[in-house]
Structure formats: structure tokens, C-alpha cells
Coordinates of N, CA and C in Angstrom, one line a residue:
M1 N 0.8 -1.2 0.0 CA 0.0 0.0 0.0 C 0.9 1.3 0.0
K2 N 1.9 1.3 0.8 CA 2.8 2.4 0.9 C 3.5 2.7 -0.5
A3 N 3.9 1.6 -1.1 CA 4.6 1.7 -2.4 C 3.7 2.3 -3.5
S4 N 2.4 1.9 -3.4 CA 1.5 2.5 -4.4 C 1.2 4.0 -4.2
I5 N 1.1 4.4 -2.9 CA 0.9 5.8 -2.6 C 2.1 6.6 -3.0
T6 N 3.3 6.0 -2.7 CA 4.6 6.7 -3.0 C 4.7 6.9 -4.5
S7 N 4.4 5.8 -5.3 CA 4.5 5.9 -6.7 C 3.5 6.9 -7.3
L8 N 2.3 6.9 -6.8 CA 1.3 7.8 -7.2 C 1.6 9.3 -7.0
T9 N 2.1 9.5 -5.8 CA 2.5 10.9 -5.5 C 3.8 11.3 -6.2
S10 N 4.7 10.4 -6.5 CA 5.9 10.7 -7.3 C 5.5 11.0 -8.7
L11 N 4.5 10.3 -9.3 CA 4.0 10.6 -10.6 C 3.3 11.9 -10.7
L12 N 2.6 12.3 -9.6 CA 1.9 13.6 -9.6 C 2.9 14.7 -9.6
I13 N 4.0 14.6 -8.9 CA 5.0 15.6 -8.9 C 5.7 15.7 -10.3
I14 N 6.0 14.6 -10.9 CA 6.6 14.6 -12.2 C 5.7 15.2 -13.3
I15 N 4.4 14.9 -13.2 CA 3.4 15.5 -14.2 C 3.3 17.0 -14.0
N16 N 3.2 17.4 -12.7 CA 3.0 18.8 -12.4 C 4.3 19.6 -12.9
F17 N 5.5 19.0 -12.7 CA 6.7 19.6 -13.1 C 6.7 19.8 -14.6
A18 N 6.3 18.8 -15.4 CA 6.3 19.0 -16.8 C 5.3 20.0 -17.3
I19 N 4.1 20.0 -16.7 CA 3.0 21.0 -17.1 C 3.5 22.4 -16.7
C20 N 4.1 22.5 -15.5 CA 4.6 23.8 -15.1 C 5.6 24.4 -16.0
L21 N 6.5 23.6 -16.5 CA 7.5 24.0 -17.4 C 6.9 24.5 -18.7
L22 N 5.9 23.7 -19.2 CA 5.2 24.1 -20.4 C 4.4 25.4 -20.2
Q23 N 3.9 25.6 -19.0 CA 3.1 26.8 -18.7 C 4.1 28.0 -18.6
Y24 N 5.3 27.8 -18.0 CA 6.3 28.8 -17.8 C 6.8 29.4 -19.2
F25 N 6.9 28.5 -20.1 CA 7.4 28.9 -21.4 C 6.3 29.2 -22.4
D26 N 5.1 29.4 -21.9 CA 3.9 29.8 -22.6 C 3.5 28.9 -23.8
L27 N 3.7 27.6 -23.5 CA 3.3 26.6 -24.5 C 1.9 26.1 -24.3
I28 N 1.4 26.1 -23.1 CA 0.0 25.7 -22.8 C -0.5 26.7 -21.8
G29 N -1.8 26.8 -21.7 CA -2.5 27.6 -20.7 C -2.8 26.8 -19.5
H30 N -3.8 27.3 -18.7 CA -4.2 26.5 -17.6 C -5.7 26.7 -17.4
L31 N -6.3 25.7 -16.7 CA -7.7 25.7 -16.4 C -7.9 26.2 -14.9
S32 N -8.9 26.9 -14.7 CA -9.3 27.4 -13.4 C -10.8 27.3 -13.2
S33 N -11.3 27.7 -12.1 CA -12.7 27.6 -11.8 C -13.5 28.6 -12.8
K34 N -12.8 29.6 -13.4 CA -13.4 30.5 -14.3 C -13.3 30.2 -15.7
G35 N -12.6 29.1 -16.0 CA -12.4 28.6 -17.4 C -11.0 28.5 -17.8
Y36 N -10.7 28.4 -19.1 CA -9.4 28.2 -19.6 C -8.7 29.6 -19.9
Y37 N -7.5 29.7 -19.5 CA -6.7 30.9 -19.7 C -5.7 30.6 -20.7
E38 N -5.5 31.5 -21.7 CA -4.5 31.4 -22.7 C -3.1 31.5 -22.1
P39 N -2.1 31.0 -22.8 CA -0.7 31.0 -22.3 C -0.2 32.4 -22.0
Q40 N -0.6 33.4 -22.7 CA -0.1 34.8 -22.5 C -1.0 35.6 -21.6
F41 N -1.7 35.0 -20.6 CA -2.5 35.7 -19.7 C -1.6 36.6 -18.8
W42 N -2.0 37.8 -18.5 CA -1.1 38.8 -17.9 C -0.9 38.6 -16.4
L43 N -1.8 38.0 -15.7 CA -1.7 37.7 -14.2 C -1.3 36.2 -14.0
Y44 N -0.5 35.7 -14.8 CA -0.3 34.3 -15.0 C 0.9 33.7 -14.2
R45 N 0.6 32.7 -13.4 CA 1.7 31.9 -12.8 C 1.4 30.5 -13.0
S46 N 2.4 29.6 -12.9 CA 2.2 28.2 -13.2 C 1.2 27.6 -12.2
A47 N 0.3 26.8 -12.8 CA -0.8 26.2 -11.9 C -0.7 24.7 -12.0
G48 N 0.1 24.1 -12.9 CA 0.1 22.7 -13.1 C -1.2 22.1 -13.5
I49 N -1.6 21.0 -13.0 CA -2.9 20.4 -13.3 C -4.0 20.8 -12.3
F50 N -3.6 21.7 -11.4 CA -4.6 22.2 -10.4 C -5.2 23.6 -10.9
S51 N -6.1 24.1 -10.2 CA -6.8 25.3 -10.7 C -6.1 26.6 -10.4
G52 N -5.0 26.6 -9.6 CA -4.3 27.8 -9.3 C -2.9 27.6 -8.7
S53 N -2.1 28.6 -8.6 CA -0.8 28.4 -8.2 C -0.7 28.1 -6.7
W54 N -1.7 28.6 -5.9 CA -1.7 28.3 -4.5 C -1.9 26.8 -4.2
E55 N -2.9 26.2 -5.0 CA -3.2 24.8 -4.8 C -2.0 24.0 -5.3
L56 N -1.4 24.4 -6.3 CA -0.2 23.6 -6.8 C 0.9 23.6 -5.8
S57 N 1.2 24.7 -5.3 CA 2.3 24.8 -4.3 C 2.0 24.1 -3.0
F58 N 0.8 24.2 -2.5 CA 0.4 23.6 -1.3 C 0.4 22.0 -1.4
I59 N -0.3 21.5 -2.4 CA -0.4 20.1 -2.6 C 1.0 19.5 -2.9
T60 N 1.8 20.1 -3.7 CA 3.1 19.6 -4.0 C 4.0 19.5 -2.8
S61 N 3.9 20.5 -1.9 CA 4.8 20.5 -0.7 C 4.3 19.4 0.2
V62 N 3.0 19.2 0.3 CA 2.5 18.1 1.2 C 2.9 16.7 0.6
I63 N 2.8 16.6 -0.8 CA 3.2 15.4 -1.4 C 4.6 15.1 -1.2
Y64 N 5.5 16.1 -1.2 CA 6.9 15.8 -1.0 C 7.1 15.2 0.4
F65 N 6.4 15.7 1.4 CA 6.6 15.2 2.8 C 6.0 13.7 2.9
I66 N 5.0 13.4 2.1 CA 4.6 12.0 2.0 C 5.6 11.1 1.4
I67 N 6.3 11.6 0.3 CA 7.4 10.8 -0.3 C 8.5 10.7 0.7
Y68 N 8.9 11.8 1.4 CA 10.0 11.7 2.4 C 9.7 10.7 3.5
Q69 N 8.5 10.7 3.9 CA 8.1 9.8 5.0 C 8.3 8.3 4.6
N70 N 8.0 8.0 3.4 CA 8.1 6.6 2.9 C 9.5 6.3 2.5
D71 N 10.3 7.2 2.0 CA 11.7 6.9 1.5 C 12.8 7.2 2.5
K72 N 12.6 8.2 3.3 CA 13.6 8.6 4.3 C 15.0 9.0 3.7
K73 N 15.0 9.4 2.5 CA 16.2 10.0 1.9 C 16.2 11.5 2.1
K74 N 17.4 12.0 2.5 CA 17.4 13.4 2.8 C 17.2 14.3 1.5
I75 N 18.1 14.0 0.5 CA 17.9 14.8 -0.7 C 17.7 13.8 -1.8
N76 N 16.6 14.0 -2.5 CA 16.3 13.2 -3.7 C 15.8 14.1 -4.8
I77 N 15.5 13.5 -5.9 CA 15.1 14.3 -7.1 C 13.7 15.0 -6.8
Y78 N 12.9 14.5 -5.9 CA 11.6 15.1 -5.7 C 11.7 16.4 -4.9
L79 N 12.7 16.5 -4.0 CA 13.0 17.7 -3.3 C 13.3 18.8 -4.3
I80 N 14.2 18.5 -5.3 CA 14.6 19.5 -6.3 C 13.4 19.9 -7.2
L81 N 12.6 18.9 -7.6 CA 11.4 19.2 -8.4 C 10.4 20.0 -7.7
T82 N 10.2 19.7 -6.4 CA 9.3 20.5 -5.6 C 9.7 21.9 -5.4
I83 N 11.0 22.1 -5.2 CA 11.5 23.5 -5.1 C 11.3 24.3 -6.4
I84 N 11.6 23.6 -7.5 CA 11.4 24.3 -8.8 C 9.9 24.6 -9.0
I85 N 9.0 23.7 -8.7 CA 7.6 23.9 -8.8 C 7.1 25.0 -7.9
L86 N 7.6 25.1 -6.7 CA 7.2 26.2 -5.8 C 7.7 27.6 -6.4
F87 N 8.9 27.6 -6.9 CA 9.3 28.9 -7.5 C 8.5 29.3 -8.8
L88 N 8.1 28.3 -9.6 CA 7.3 28.6 -10.8 C 5.9 29.0 -10.4
A89 N 5.4 28.4 -9.3 CA 4.1 28.9 -8.8 C 4.1 30.2 -8.2
G90 N 5.2 30.6 -7.5 CA 5.4 31.9 -7.0 C 4.6 32.3 -5.8
T91 N 4.2 31.3 -5.0 CA 3.4 31.7 -3.8 C 4.3 31.7 -2.6
R92 N 4.5 32.9 -2.1 CA 5.4 33.0 -0.9 C 4.8 32.4 0.3
G93 N 3.5 32.4 0.4 CA 2.8 31.9 1.6 C 3.1 30.4 1.8
V94 N 3.5 29.7 0.8 CA 3.8 28.3 0.9 C 5.3 28.0 0.8
I95 N 6.0 28.9 0.1 CA 7.5 28.7 0.0 C 8.2 28.8 1.3
I96 N 7.9 29.8 2.1 CA 8.5 30.1 3.3 C 8.3 29.0 4.3
P97 N 7.0 28.5 4.6 CA 6.8 27.4 5.5 C 7.5 26.1 5.0
F98 N 7.5 25.9 3.7 CA 8.1 24.7 3.1 C 9.6 24.6 3.5
F99 N 10.3 25.7 3.2 CA 11.7 25.8 3.5 C 12.0 25.7 5.0
L100 N 11.2 26.3 5.8 CA 11.4 26.1 7.3 C 11.1 24.7 7.7
S101 N 10.1 24.0 7.1 CA 9.8 22.6 7.5 C 11.0 21.7 7.0
V102 N 11.5 21.9 5.8 CA 12.6 21.1 5.3 C 13.9 21.4 6.2
F103 N 14.1 22.6 6.6 CA 15.2 22.9 7.5 C 15.1 22.2 8.8
F104 N 14.0 22.2 9.4 CA 13.8 21.5 10.7 C 13.8 20.0 10.6
L105 N 13.3 19.5 9.4 CA 13.3 18.1 9.2 C 14.7 17.5 9.0
Y106 N 15.6 18.3 8.3 CA 16.9 17.8 8.0 C 17.9 18.1 9.1
V107 N 17.7 19.0 10.0 CA 18.6 19.4 11.0 C 18.5 18.5 12.2

């Protein structure tokens, strides 16, 4: 059961990373509760497969801690992908607590 949860959450981070990169380079738009936004939308931040940047960054950071709990590796590729996703989403309200949590987790 743990292996399937870890593989599902790992896949979700990889998919969101790919979609965020495509959104960052204006190759695809994003869906939200108000509809589809074109790639050149002026208030635009990466949202991945979620409806907004806040949801993306919050869920991605929680998913990273689920992966960490099951793998117990200090630095892995998912930490790097999560940090990149958080910066592409640009939500400071999640970036700061995530880095504080990682700091206290690793120290």
C-alpha cells in the first residue's frame, strides 16, 4: 500500500513539473474555476494540473513530505522538483513554510 501511494505521489510531482515548465514557457495555458486561460494571460503563474498556483504549491509540498516519510532519503530528485515547482508557482505563503519545514526536518 505504501509503495502504491509513493509511486502515485511521485508521478503527480513529475506530471506537475512537466506541465509547469510548459506553462512557464507559454506553450500551454491553464484551467481554473473561471475557465481556460490562454498562455499569454497577464496575471499568470504556473498552476500545473490544479486550478491555481496556491493549490499547486500547497499540494506539491504536502506530497513531498509523504514521499519523504516513505523513502527517508534526505535529498532526492523530488525535493529538487518540488523547489522548482514552488518557484514557478510563486506563492510566498507556501514557499517560506516549506523551507522552514525542510530545514527543521533535516537538522
